[in-house]
Coordinates of C-alpha atoms and ligand atoms in Angstrom, one line a residue:
M27 CA -12.8 34.7 16.9
S28 CA -11.2 31.0 17.0
Q29 CA -9.8 31.6 13.4
E30 CA -7.3 34.0 15.0
R31 CA -6.0 31.3 17.3
P32 CA -2.9 29.5 16.2
V33 CA -3.9 26.3 14.7
R34 CA -3.5 23.2 17.0
V35 CA -5.4 20.1 16.5
R36 CA -5.3 16.6 17.9
I37 CA -6.3 13.1 17.7
A38 CA -7.3 11.6 21.1
P39 CA -7.6 7.9 20.5
S40 CA -8.0 5.2 23.4
P41 CA -5.7 2.6 23.1
T42 CA -8.3 -0.2 23.7
G43 CA -8.4 -2.1 20.4
D44 CA -6.5 -2.7 16.9
P45 CA -5.4 0.8 15.3
H46 CA -8.7 1.5 13.6
V47 CA -9.0 2.9 9.9
G48 CA -11.5 5.6 11.7
T49 CA -8.6 6.8 13.6
A50 CA -6.4 7.1 10.6
Y51 CA -9.3 8.7 8.8
I52 CA -9.8 11.4 11.4
A53 CA -6.0 11.8 11.9
L54 CA -5.7 12.4 8.2
F55 CA -8.1 15.3 8.1
N56 CA -6.4 16.8 11.3
Y57 CA -3.0 16.4 9.8
A58 CA -4.1 18.1 6.4
F59 CA -5.9 20.9 8.2
A60 CA -2.9 21.6 10.5
K61 CA -0.3 21.5 7.5
K62 CA -2.5 23.8 5.5
H63 CA -2.3 26.6 8.2
D64 CA 1.2 25.9 9.5
G65 CA -0.4 24.7 12.7
K66 CA 0.7 21.6 15.0
F67 CA -0.9 18.1 15.1
I68 CA -1.0 16.4 18.4
L69 CA -1.5 13.0 19.3
R70 CA -2.9 12.5 22.7
I71 CA -3.8 9.1 24.2
E72 CA -7.1 8.9 26.1
D73 CA -6.3 5.9 28.5
T74 CA -8.7 6.8 31.4
D75 CA -10.4 3.4 31.2
R76 CA -8.0 1.4 32.9
T77 CA -9.8 -1.8 32.3
R78 CA -9.8 -1.7 28.5
S79 CA -6.7 0.4 27.9
R80 CA -3.5 -1.4 27.0
P81 CA 0.0 -0.2 26.3
E82 CA 0.3 -2.7 23.5
W83 CA -2.6 -1.1 21.7
E84 CA -1.0 2.3 22.0
T85 CA 2.4 0.9 20.6
M86 CA 0.5 -0.7 17.8
L87 CA -1.3 2.6 17.1
I88 CA 1.9 4.5 17.0
E89 CA 3.4 2.2 14.6
A90 CA 0.4 2.1 12.3
L91 CA 0.0 5.7 12.0
T92 CA 3.9 6.1 11.7
W93 CA 3.6 3.8 9.0
L94 CA 1.1 6.0 7.1
G95 CA 3.4 8.7 7.5
L96 CA 1.1 10.8 9.4
H97 CA 3.6 12.4 11.7
W98 CA 2.5 14.3 15.0
D99 CA 4.3 17.4 16.5
E100 CA 3.6 16.7 20.2
G101 CA 2.8 13.5 21.6
P102 CA 3.6 10.7 24.2
D103 CA 6.5 9.6 22.2
V104 CA 7.9 12.8 20.8
G105 CA 7.2 14.9 24.0
G106 CA 6.2 18.6 23.6
P107 CA 5.7 21.7 25.8
H108 CA 2.1 20.6 26.9
G109 CA 2.8 17.0 28.3
P110 CA 2.2 14.5 29.6
Y111 CA 0.3 13.5 26.4
R112 CA -1.1 10.3 28.1
Q113 CA -4.2 11.2 30.2
S114 CA -3.2 8.1 32.8
E115 CA -0.3 10.4 33.7
R116 CA -2.4 13.6 34.4
G117 CA -4.6 12.4 37.3
P118 CA -3.7 15.5 39.6
I119 CA -4.7 18.0 36.9
Y120 CA -8.2 16.5 36.3
R121 CA -8.8 16.3 40.1
E122 CA -7.6 20.2 40.8
H123 CA -10.0 21.2 37.7
C124 CA -12.8 19.2 39.2
D125 CA -12.6 21.1 42.4
M126 CA -12.1 24.5 40.6
L127 CA -15.6 23.5 38.8
I128 CA -17.1 22.6 42.2
E129 CA -15.9 26.0 43.6
R130 CA -17.6 27.8 40.6
G131 CA -21.0 26.0 41.3
H132 CA -20.9 24.0 38.1
A133 CA -20.4 20.5 39.5
Y134 CA -21.2 18.7 42.7
R135 CA -20.2 15.8 44.6
C136 CA -22.6 12.8 44.5
F137 CA -22.6 10.2 47.1
C138 CA -25.6 8.2 45.8
T139 CA -24.8 4.4 45.9
A140 CA -25.1 1.9 42.9
E141 CA -28.4 0.6 44.3
R142 CA -29.9 3.8 44.7
L143 CA -29.0 4.7 41.0
E144 CA -30.6 1.4 40.0
T145 CA -33.8 2.1 41.9
V146 CA -34.0 5.5 40.4
R147 CA -33.4 4.0 36.7
Q148 CA -36.2 1.5 37.4
R149 CA -38.7 3.9 38.4
Q150 CA -37.8 6.0 35.3
R151 CA -38.2 3.1 33.3
A152 CA -41.5 2.2 34.7
A153 CA -42.9 5.8 34.1
S154 CA -41.1 5.8 30.5
E155 CA -39.2 8.9 31.6
T156 CA -35.7 10.0 30.1
L157 CA -33.1 7.8 32.0
G158 CA -30.5 9.9 33.9
Y159 CA -29.5 11.0 37.4
D160 CA -32.3 12.5 39.4
G161 CA -30.2 15.3 41.3
H162 CA -30.6 13.9 44.5
C163 CA -27.2 15.3 45.6
R164 CA -27.3 18.6 43.7
T165 CA -28.6 20.5 46.8
L166 CA -26.3 18.9 49.7
G167 CA -25.2 21.8 51.9
V168 CA -21.3 22.4 52.5
D169 CA -21.3 21.0 55.7
E170 CA -23.1 17.9 54.9
V171 CA -20.5 17.3 52.2
R172 CA -17.6 18.3 54.4
A173 CA -19.0 15.7 56.9
R174 CA -19.3 12.8 54.3
L175 CA -15.9 13.4 52.8
A176 CA -14.4 13.4 56.3
A177 CA -16.2 10.0 56.9
G178 CA -14.4 8.9 53.8
E179 CA -17.8 8.2 51.8
A180 CA -17.2 7.0 48.3
H181 CA -18.3 9.7 45.9
V182 CA -18.4 10.8 42.3
V183 CA -18.4 14.2 41.0
R184 CA -21.1 15.5 38.8
L185 CA -21.8 18.1 36.0
K186 CA -24.2 20.5 37.2
V187 CA -26.3 20.9 34.3
P188 CA -29.0 23.8 34.0
K189 CA -32.5 22.6 34.6
D190 CA -33.8 24.6 31.9
G191 CA -32.7 26.2 28.7
T192 CA -30.8 25.0 25.8
T193 CA -27.0 24.3 25.1
V194 CA -26.0 25.2 21.6
V195 CA -23.1 23.3 20.0
R196 CA -21.7 25.4 16.9
D197 CA -20.6 22.9 14.3
R198 CA -18.5 24.2 11.4
L199 CA -20.2 21.5 9.3
R200 CA -23.8 21.5 10.6
G201 CA -24.1 25.1 12.0
D202 CA -26.0 25.4 15.3
V203 CA -27.3 22.3 16.9
S204 CA -29.3 22.7 19.8
F205 CA -30.0 20.6 23.0
E206 CA -32.7 20.8 25.4
N207 CA -30.8 21.0 28.8
T208 CA -33.4 18.6 30.3
Q209 CA -32.2 16.1 27.9
V210 CA -28.5 16.4 29.0
D211 CA -27.6 14.4 32.1
D212 CA -25.6 15.3 35.0
Q213 CA -22.6 13.6 33.7
V214 CA -20.0 12.0 36.0
L215 CA -16.8 13.8 35.8
L216 CA -14.9 12.3 38.0
K217 CA -15.4 8.5 39.2
S218 CA -15.1 7.3 42.5
D219 CA -11.6 5.9 42.0
G220 CA -10.4 9.5 41.3
M221 CA -10.1 8.9 37.6
P222 CA -11.9 11.3 35.2
T223 CA -14.3 10.4 32.7
Y224 CA -14.0 11.2 28.9
H225 CA -15.8 14.4 29.1
L226 CA -13.8 16.1 31.9
A227 CA -10.3 14.8 30.7
N228 CA -11.0 15.6 27.0
V229 CA -12.1 19.3 27.8
V230 CA -9.4 20.1 30.3
D231 CA -6.8 18.5 28.0
D232 CA -8.0 20.5 24.9
H233 CA -8.1 23.4 26.9
L234 CA -4.6 23.2 28.5
M235 CA -3.0 22.0 25.2
G236 CA -4.5 24.9 23.2
I237 CA -6.5 22.9 20.9
S238 CA -8.1 25.5 18.4
H239 CA -10.3 22.9 16.4
V240 CA -11.7 19.9 17.6
M241 CA -12.2 17.4 14.4
R242 CA -13.7 14.1 15.3
A243 CA -16.1 11.5 14.2
E244 CA -19.8 12.7 14.3
E245 CA -20.6 10.1 17.0
W246 CA -19.3 12.5 19.7
I247 CA -21.6 15.2 18.8
T248 CA -24.0 14.2 21.5
S249 CA -21.4 14.5 24.1
T250 CA -20.6 18.0 22.9
P251 CA -23.3 19.8 24.7
K252 CA -21.6 18.4 28.0
H253 CA -18.4 19.9 26.8
V254 CA -19.8 23.2 25.8
L255 CA -21.2 23.3 29.4
L256 CA -17.9 22.4 30.8
Y257 CA -16.2 25.3 28.7
Q258 CA -18.8 27.7 30.1
G259 CA -18.3 26.4 33.5
F260 CA -14.6 27.0 33.3
G261 CA -14.9 30.3 31.7
W262 CA -12.9 29.2 28.8
Q263 CA -13.3 29.8 25.2
P264 CA -14.2 26.5 23.3
P265 CA -12.5 25.4 20.3
E266 CA -14.4 25.2 17.1
F267 CA -16.1 21.9 16.5
I268 CA -16.1 19.9 13.2
H269 CA -17.8 16.5 13.5
M270 CA -16.8 14.3 10.5
P271 CA -18.9 11.9 8.8
L272 CA -18.8 8.3 10.0
L273 CA -17.1 5.9 7.8
R274 CA -19.7 3.4 6.9
N275 CA -20.3 -0.4 5.7
Q276 CA -21.9 -0.9 2.2
D277 CA -25.3 -1.0 4.1
K278 CA -24.7 2.3 5.4
S279 CA -24.1 1.1 9.2
K280 CA -21.3 2.4 11.1
I281 CA -18.2 0.8 9.9
S282 CA -17.7 -2.5 11.7
K283 CA -15.0 -5.4 11.7
R284 CA -18.0 -7.7 11.1
K285 CA -18.6 -6.2 7.7
N286 CA -15.1 -4.9 6.6
P287 CA -11.6 -5.5 8.0
V288 CA -11.1 -2.4 10.2
S289 CA -7.7 -2.7 11.6
L290 CA -5.0 -0.6 9.8
N291 CA -2.5 -3.9 10.4
F292 CA -4.9 -6.0 8.3
Y293 CA -4.0 -3.5 5.1
R294 CA -0.5 -3.1 6.2
Q295 CA 0.1 -6.7 6.0
A296 CA -1.9 -7.3 2.8
G297 CA 0.1 -4.9 1.1
F298 CA -1.8 -1.8 0.8
L299 CA 0.4 1.2 0.1
P300 CA 0.4 3.9 2.6
E301 CA -0.2 6.4 0.0
A302 CA -3.1 4.8 -1.5
M303 CA -4.6 4.3 2.0
L304 CA -4.2 7.9 2.6
N305 CA -5.7 8.8 -0.7
Y306 CA -8.8 6.6 -0.1
L307 CA -9.3 8.0 3.3
G308 CA -9.1 11.4 1.7
M309 CA -11.9 10.6 -0.6
M310 CA -14.3 9.8 2.4
G311 CA -16.4 12.7 2.7
W312 CA -14.1 14.9 0.9
T313 CA -13.4 15.9 -3.0
M314 CA -10.7 17.6 -4.7
P315 CA -11.8 20.8 -6.7
D316 CA -11.6 18.9 -10.0
A317 CA -13.0 15.8 -8.4
R318 CA -10.4 13.4 -9.2
E319 CA -10.0 10.5 -7.3
K320 CA -6.2 9.9 -7.3
F321 CA -4.3 12.5 -5.4
S322 CA -1.7 12.9 -2.7
V323 CA -1.7 13.9 0.6
D324 CA 0.3 17.1 -0.4
E325 CA -2.3 17.8 -2.8
M326 CA -5.0 17.4 -0.5
I327 CA -3.3 19.8 1.9
A328 CA -2.7 22.5 -0.6
D329 CA -6.5 22.4 -1.6
F330 CA -8.0 21.8 1.9
T331 CA -11.0 23.6 3.1
F332 CA -13.8 22.5 5.2
D333 CA -16.4 23.6 2.6
R334 CA -15.4 20.5 0.6
I335 CA -16.3 18.2 3.3
S336 CA -20.0 16.6 2.5
L337 CA -21.7 15.2 5.4
G338 CA -23.5 12.2 3.4
G339 CA -22.0 9.0 5.3
P340 CA -18.9 7.6 3.2
V341 CA -18.8 4.3 2.4
F342 CA -15.5 2.5 3.1
D343 CA -15.4 0.0 0.3
V344 CA -12.5 -2.2 0.1
Q345 CA -12.9 -3.1 -3.5
K346 CA -12.5 0.4 -4.5
L347 CA -9.5 0.8 -2.2
T348 CA -7.9 -2.3 -3.9
W349 CA -8.7 -0.5 -7.2
L350 CA -6.6 2.4 -6.1
N351 CA -3.8 0.5 -4.5
G352 CA -3.4 -1.2 -8.0
L353 CA -3.2 2.3 -9.6
Y354 CA -0.4 2.9 -7.1
L355 CA 1.5 -0.2 -7.7
R356 CA 1.2 -0.2 -11.5
E357 CA 3.0 3.1 -11.1
L358 CA 5.9 1.9 -9.2
E359 CA 9.4 1.1 -11.1
P360 CA 10.2 -2.5 -10.9
K361 CA 13.0 -1.6 -8.5
D362 CA 10.8 0.4 -6.3
L363 CA 8.1 -2.4 -6.3
V364 CA 10.7 -4.7 -5.2
A365 CA 11.7 -2.2 -2.5
R366 CA 7.9 -2.1 -1.2
L367 CA 7.9 -6.0 -1.2
R368 CA 10.9 -6.0 0.9
E369 CA 9.4 -3.4 3.2
Q370 CA 5.8 -4.8 3.6
V371 CA 5.6 -8.5 2.7
L372 CA 9.0 -10.1 2.3
S373 CA 10.9 -8.0 4.9
D374 CA 13.9 -9.7 6.4
E375 CA 11.9 -9.6 9.9
A376 CA 9.1 -11.5 8.2
L377 CA 11.4 -14.1 6.6
L378 CA 13.3 -14.6 9.8
R379 CA 10.1 -15.3 11.7
V380 CA 9.2 -18.0 9.3
A381 CA 12.6 -19.5 8.7
P382 CA 12.9 -21.4 12.2
L383 CA 9.4 -22.9 11.6
V384 CA 10.4 -24.3 8.1
R385 CA 14.0 -25.0 8.3
E386 CA 13.1 -28.6 9.4
R387 CA 10.8 -29.1 6.6
I388 CA 12.6 -28.3 3.6
E389 CA 15.4 -29.9 1.5
K390 CA 16.3 -27.4 -0.8
L391 CA 15.9 -23.8 -0.7
E392 CA 13.4 -23.6 -3.6
D393 CA 11.2 -25.7 -1.4
W394 CA 10.7 -22.6 0.6
V395 CA 8.3 -21.0 -2.2
D396 CA 5.8 -23.8 -2.1
Y397 CA 6.0 -24.8 1.7
T398 CA 5.8 -21.3 3.0
A399 CA 3.4 -20.0 0.7
F400 CA 0.4 -19.8 3.2
F401 CA 2.6 -17.7 5.5
F402 CA 2.7 -14.7 2.9
S403 CA -0.9 -15.1 0.8
G404 CA -3.8 -13.6 1.7
E405 CA -6.8 -16.0 1.8
V406 CA -6.1 -19.9 1.4
A407 CA -7.8 -22.5 -0.7
Y408 CA -9.4 -25.3 1.1
D409 CA -9.2 -28.5 -0.9
A410 CA -11.7 -31.2 -0.5
E411 CA -9.6 -33.1 1.9
A412 CA -9.1 -30.0 4.0
R413 CA -12.6 -29.3 3.9
E414 CA -13.6 -32.7 5.2
A415 CA -11.0 -32.6 8.0
M416 CA -11.9 -29.3 9.3
V417 CA -15.2 -30.6 10.5
P418 CA -14.3 -33.4 13.1
K419 CA -16.1 -36.7 12.9
K420 CA -19.4 -36.7 15.1
R421 CA -19.7 -33.0 14.5
D422 CA -21.3 -30.8 11.7
A423 CA -20.2 -28.0 9.8
M424 CA -22.6 -25.6 11.6
E425 CA -21.0 -26.4 14.9
T426 CA -17.6 -26.1 13.6
A427 CA -18.5 -22.7 12.3
G428 CA -19.7 -21.8 15.8
V429 CA -16.6 -23.0 17.6
L430 CA -14.4 -21.2 15.0
T431 CA -16.5 -18.1 15.7
S432 CA -15.7 -18.2 19.4
V433 CA -12.0 -18.7 18.5
L434 CA -12.1 -15.7 16.4
E435 CA -13.5 -13.5 19.3
V436 CA -10.3 -14.9 21.4
V437 CA -8.2 -13.8 18.6
D438 CA -10.0 -10.3 18.4
G439 CA -9.4 -9.9 22.0
V440 CA -5.7 -10.0 22.3
P441 CA -3.2 -7.6 20.9
A442 CA -1.1 -10.3 19.4
I443 CA -0.9 -13.9 19.3
D444 CA 1.5 -15.2 21.8
P445 CA 1.5 -19.0 21.6
M446 CA 1.4 -20.2 25.4
P447 CA -1.2 -18.2 26.5
F448 CA -3.1 -18.3 23.3
E449 CA -3.3 -22.2 23.6
E450 CA -4.1 -22.0 27.3
M451 CA -7.0 -19.8 26.3
L452 CA -8.2 -22.2 23.6
R453 CA -7.9 -25.3 25.8
G454 CA -10.2 -23.3 28.2
L455 CA -12.5 -22.5 25.4
A456 CA -12.7 -26.0 24.2
D457 CA -13.6 -27.3 27.7
R458 CA -16.3 -24.6 27.9
L459 CA -17.7 -25.7 24.7
G460 CA -17.4 -29.5 25.4
W461 CA -15.1 -30.2 22.5
K462 CA -11.7 -31.9 22.7
A463 CA -8.9 -29.5 22.4
K464 CA -7.6 -31.7 19.5
E465 CA -11.0 -31.0 17.6
V466 CA -10.5 -27.4 17.9
F467 CA -7.1 -27.4 16.9
M468 CA -7.4 -29.3 13.7
A469 CA -10.2 -27.2 12.6
L470 CA -8.4 -24.1 13.3
R471 CA -5.4 -25.5 12.0
I472 CA -7.1 -26.0 8.7
A473 CA -8.8 -22.9 8.6
V474 CA -5.6 -20.8 9.2
T475 CA -3.3 -22.6 7.0
G476 CA -5.4 -24.7 4.5
R477 CA -3.3 -27.6 5.5
K478 CA -3.4 -30.6 7.6
A479 CA 0.0 -30.8 8.5
T480 CA 2.0 -27.6 9.4
P481 CA 4.7 -26.5 11.8
P482 CA 3.2 -26.2 15.1
L483 CA 0.0 -24.5 15.3
F484 CA 0.4 -21.7 17.6
E485 CA 3.8 -20.7 16.7
T486 CA 2.4 -20.7 13.1
M487 CA -0.4 -18.5 14.1
A488 CA 2.0 -16.0 15.8
V489 CA 4.1 -15.8 12.8
L490 CA 1.0 -15.4 10.6
G491 CA -0.3 -12.5 12.6
K492 CA -3.5 -12.0 14.1
E493 CA -4.8 -10.2 10.9
R494 CA -4.4 -13.2 8.6
C495 CA -5.6 -15.6 11.0
R496 CA -8.6 -13.5 11.6
R497 CA -9.2 -13.0 7.7
R498 CA -8.9 -16.9 7.3
L499 CA -11.0 -17.6 10.2
R500 CA -13.7 -15.5 8.7
Q501 CA -13.1 -17.2 5.5
A502 CA -13.5 -20.9 6.9
I503 CA -16.5 -19.7 8.8
A504 CA -18.4 -18.6 5.6
L505 CA -17.4 -21.6 3.8
L506 CA -18.5 -24.0 6.6
H507 CA -22.0 -22.0 6.6
T508 CA -22.3 -22.8 2.9
M509 CA -21.4 -26.5 3.8
G510 CA -24.5 -26.9 5.6
P511 CA -25.4 -29.0 8.8
A512 CA -24.8 -32.3 7.1
A513 CA -21.3 -32.0 6.2
G514 CA -19.2 -33.8 8.4
D515 CA -21.0 -37.0 8.4
A516 CA -21.9 -37.0 4.7
S517 CA -19.0 -36.8 2.1
P518 CA -17.9 -33.3 1.5
P519 CA -18.2 -31.8 -2.0
T520 CA -15.6 -33.0 -4.0
S521 CA -13.4 -30.4 -6.1
H522 CA -12.2 -31.2 -9.3
G523 CA -10.3 -28.0 -9.6
Ligands
LIG607 N1 -11.1 9.2 23.1 C1 -12.0 9.5 22.0 C2 -11.9 8.4 21.0 O1 -11.7 7.4 21.5 C3 -11.9 11.1 21.7 C4 -12.8 11.6 21.0 C5 -12.3 13.0 20.6 O2 -11.6 13.4 19.8 O3 -12.9 13.8 21.5 O4 -12.0 8.6 19.8

C-alpha cells in the first residue's frame, strides 16, 4: 500500500547540541532511499523543547550536513510546499489537531496537578506497578471540562490509550512488533504552555508533510505504538516504519561522546573527507552486494534496498574510519590534496583567525610554522615542564583532572567558545570549586595548547574551536589520571624524548 505513495522521507533532528554523527547516519540512509526512488528528502527541525533548543545548534547542523553534501529538497532554509519546517513555527497546527483528536474521542484534557501526579507515582512505586498516568481525568464530563477551562485552570491534553488489546507496529526490518496497550501510557500530547510534545508534533507533521517512510534510529521504536494510536485516532494511513540499528561504541553501548567523538564538527575539523565519512556511515548496518568497503554515495544509491540492512548493532570505530579516510586521501592528486587542505584545514578563514593572535609574536614569516602549529594539529604533546606546570602547587593530578573535567562540561554545553562569557563561566566554576581562577586557567592553557605561554587564553580557545579544545582536554585528563595523586608535589616523570 504505502509503496504506491510517492517517496517522501525526512530527518527530524532537535537542535539541542552539536551536530551528531548519528544524525548524519540516519540522514544518509534517508537520502539514499529518496534518491533511489526519485523521492524527496526533507529536513524538519523539531525544536518544541524551548529550553534546550537553540538557533545556533540548528545553524551548525545545517552547515555540517551541507558539508557532507546531503542536500534536502525541502527544509527551513530552502522552503517548500509544506512549511514551515520548524516546529516552533507550527503551534496553531498542533492545537487544532489536538482539538480534532479530543472531538473524535481519542484524547482528553487533564487538569491533574504536579503534586497529584507525584502522589500517584509514589503509590505506584510502592506497589511495584508500572509507572504512568492513572487515567483520573479520562472520564471528566463535558460540562466540568468546560467550566474548568472557563476558570482558566492549567491543563494538558493526553492520548486516550485503549485500556485493553495490543497495538502493532509494523517495522520493515523487524516485522510486526506488538505492544500491550496496558503498557502504553496516556502520553501528554499538548503541554500546559500549549506546546506539543514530540509525539503529537511528529505524527501531525509526518502526515501533513506527506511522509511515506519514517526511517529513524531504533531508540524510537518504543514511542511508535503511541504514534500508531495517533494515526488511528486521526483516521490517517501511517507511514512505513524503518527503525535503523543504533550506532554503538566498541563495547556495544549506544554511541556516546564519552567513548567516541560524536560531533560532526570534530571530524570536519580533524580533516576527514566528507566522502570518506559518508562511505563509513554507509557501512554501518548496510553492505554492498559485493561486500566491498569502499564505495561512493552514488554507488550506495544504485544498490540501495532495505534487505541489505542488518540489525546487529554497528560499531562506530574511529580507527577504521581513519583508515578509510587515508584511502581517500591517497587517491587525491597533489593539487586536489592542496585544495582540500585549503578547504578544511588551512582555509583563509582559519588563517585569518589565527593571524591577529600571532602577529605580535613572530618576527619572520617562517616563524609562523612553529609558533602556530598547535592551532592546526590534532592532539598536542605535553613535555615534562608542561606536565609539571599543569598541576598547580599544593594540588594534585587527580584534583586537576577533576577540575578539567568540569571545564570540559562547560565546553560541552556551549555552541561555541565566546571569550568573554566563557571566561566568566570559568571564573564562576573556579569559585564553586574553591580554586583560584589563575590555577584553573594555567591548567587549561597547558591542556589545550601544550604550552605555558600562548596568546590570550580565551581568544586562543575560541580560535582553536570547541572540538579541538574538547579533544585536548580529554587527552590532558587521561594523562593526569596516569600521573596519579602524588604528582604536583613530587617531581613529575622526566621525558627523554
Ligand atoms: N526529534 C527526534 C530526534 O531528535 C526525531 C525522531 C524521529 O525521527 O521521529 O531524533
